[in-house]
Amino acid sequence: MDLNLTPQETAFRDELRAWLAANLPKDWDAWREKPLEESFPYLRAWQKKLSADGWAAVSWPKEYGGRSATLMESAIFWEEMARVEAPPMANSLGLGLIGPTIIAFGTEEQKRRFIPKILSAEEIWCQGFSEPNAGSDLASLQTEARLDGHHYIVNGQKVWTSYGWVGSWCELVVRTDPAAPKHKGLTVLLVDMKSPGVEVRPLRQMTGESEFNEIFFRDVRVSVANVLGKVNDGWNVAVSTLMYERGSYGARLHLIFKRNITRLIELSRKFVGNGKPASEDPVIRQKLAQCYAEIEIMRLNQMRAFSRITATGVPGPEGSIQKIFWSELNQRLQQLAQEILGPYGQLTAGDARAVDKGIWSYGYLRTRGNTIEAGTSEVQRNIIGHFVLGLPRSY
Ligand SMILES: Cc1cc2nc3c(=O)[nH]c(=O)nc-3n(C[C@H](O)[C@H](O)[C@H](O)COP(=O)(O)OP(=O)(O)OC[C@H]3O[C@@H](n4cnc5c(N)ncnc54)[C@H](O)[C@@H]3O)c2cc1C
């Protein structure tokens, strides 16, 4: 493929650069290291500013507040945001996963009701899929919804719900027909998190944060008007959300990784272990070079994925290949930081002796989740084994 920008892509990039030059907040550094609970209002305000000028969801159709950007323009958007180290947007699941699913499956009324507030971050969304006994095997989920007049009555439990603590609405997958085969009796409901009977409990992660939650539903009433897609066709709707989830990361991660490897190379030059800078250790040098090469491979794979979607109109298995590649590469990079820092790698942000304000200990712990979230590495390998290599199904 031709990696040079077309005149239209160059104009898109230049318009964005000018907007960022005028609007990028100057005080993000002061907020960056704070816990998400504290910085969340800041991130909301940033998203609101982006959305006011049509930059919050560039790939969405113009009629829904996006810019109908091509895949390449979306990639340019994320590259530019990473290049200037822009703050992330608050409503990341609403913008990346749930908004596109509502646009694809929602009624006109649902789109009018929900889309503008997803864009402006006025309403934050969470994704109620996983349950204690249904993660990789999502179709086994047990949260049930029973029809009672014009409402469903929901009972059950979800777990690992990111942004549950701040969520206004939830894309909830429930079982509406317990007699049907497990993939067939599911329905997606759009649930107001303030409904009576919804209880959100924090889950503490090893980073110390409570990024995600357990959610309990006890006789929660949800109007039939809030069914997304068709009743008992929820598997189709949920898989669509997962495709957006797996496909949406690669472009924005490449430059973040590039920034991290650059920072790590700098660190290796100044950090003295075993009597000399880590950069003079031949094993560390080999590993740094290997990581750098792999980050370039990640970029080329992403381009290949874009190229394929542009040519065929549908995402290929590159989404799963990318997911395995970036998540395991990120863990190797953080592992390398620990090897360079030795015991100092364990110091966290609160310790005055922590190197780079503790980002490496935080990164090492947080990246453990990368190979689990959005489908584990084993599940991605199963997808590639079955759909690309034609091997028998794993179950
Ligand atoms: C940071 C983070 C954020 C998350 N956010 C959300 C969220 O917002 N909403 C939500 O609904 N969920 C969320 N999750 C949950 C996530 O989707 C699940 O953890 C994931 O799908 C795995 O499910 P599980 O934890 O039940 O593990 P299990 O499915 O029980 O898997 C346990 C182990 O068995 C392996 N395994 C399972 N099946 C197979 C198989 N067929 N072949 C080979 N190996 C297999 C897995 O790879 C894993 O190693 C999040 C998870 C993390 C870590």
mmCIF file of C-alpha atoms in Angstrom, residues 12 16 54-62 65-70 73-75 77-78 89 119:
data_model
loop_
_atom_site.group_PDB
_atom_site.id
_atom_site.type_symbol
_atom_site.label_atom_id
_atom_site.label_comp_id
_atom_site.label_asym_id
_atom_site.label_seq_id
_atom_site.Cartn_x
_atom_site.Cartn_y
_atom_site.Cartn_z
ATOM 1 C CA PHE A 12 -7.383 16.710 7.592
ATOM 2 C CA LEU A 16 -6.442 18.961 13.383
ATOM 3 C CA GLY A 54 -16.618 17.747 15.892
ATOM 4 C CA TRP A 55 -13.394 16.023 16.976
ATOM 5 C CA ALA A 56 -14.688 13.561 19.598
ATOM 6 C CA ALA A 57 -15.622 10.750 17.185
ATOM 7 C CA VAL A 58 -14.171 11.531 13.771
ATOM 8 C CA SER A 59 -15.079 8.125 12.280
ATOM 9 C CA TRP A 60 -18.799 8.525 13.066
ATOM 10 C CA PRO A 61 -21.087 9.676 10.254
ATOM 11 C CA LYS A 62 -21.496 13.469 9.993
ATOM 12 C CA GLY A 65 -21.795 14.417 15.072
ATOM 13 C CA GLY A 66 -18.705 12.784 13.556
ATOM 14 C CA ARG A 67 -16.720 13.712 10.436
ATOM 15 C CA SER A 68 -17.312 10.542 8.385
ATOM 16 C CA ALA A 69 -13.521 10.133 8.510
ATOM 17 C CA THR A 70 -11.898 7.330 6.515
ATOM 18 C CA GLU A 73 -8.037 9.791 8.713
ATOM 19 C CA SER A 74 -9.016 8.055 11.972
ATOM 20 C CA ALA A 75 -5.464 6.716 12.229
ATOM 21 C CA PHE A 77 -6.421 11.523 14.361
ATOM 22 C CA TRP A 78 -5.037 9.066 16.933
ATOM 23 C CA MET A 89 -11.378 11.288 26.483
ATOM 24 C CA LEU A 119 -20.286 12.675 22.319
#
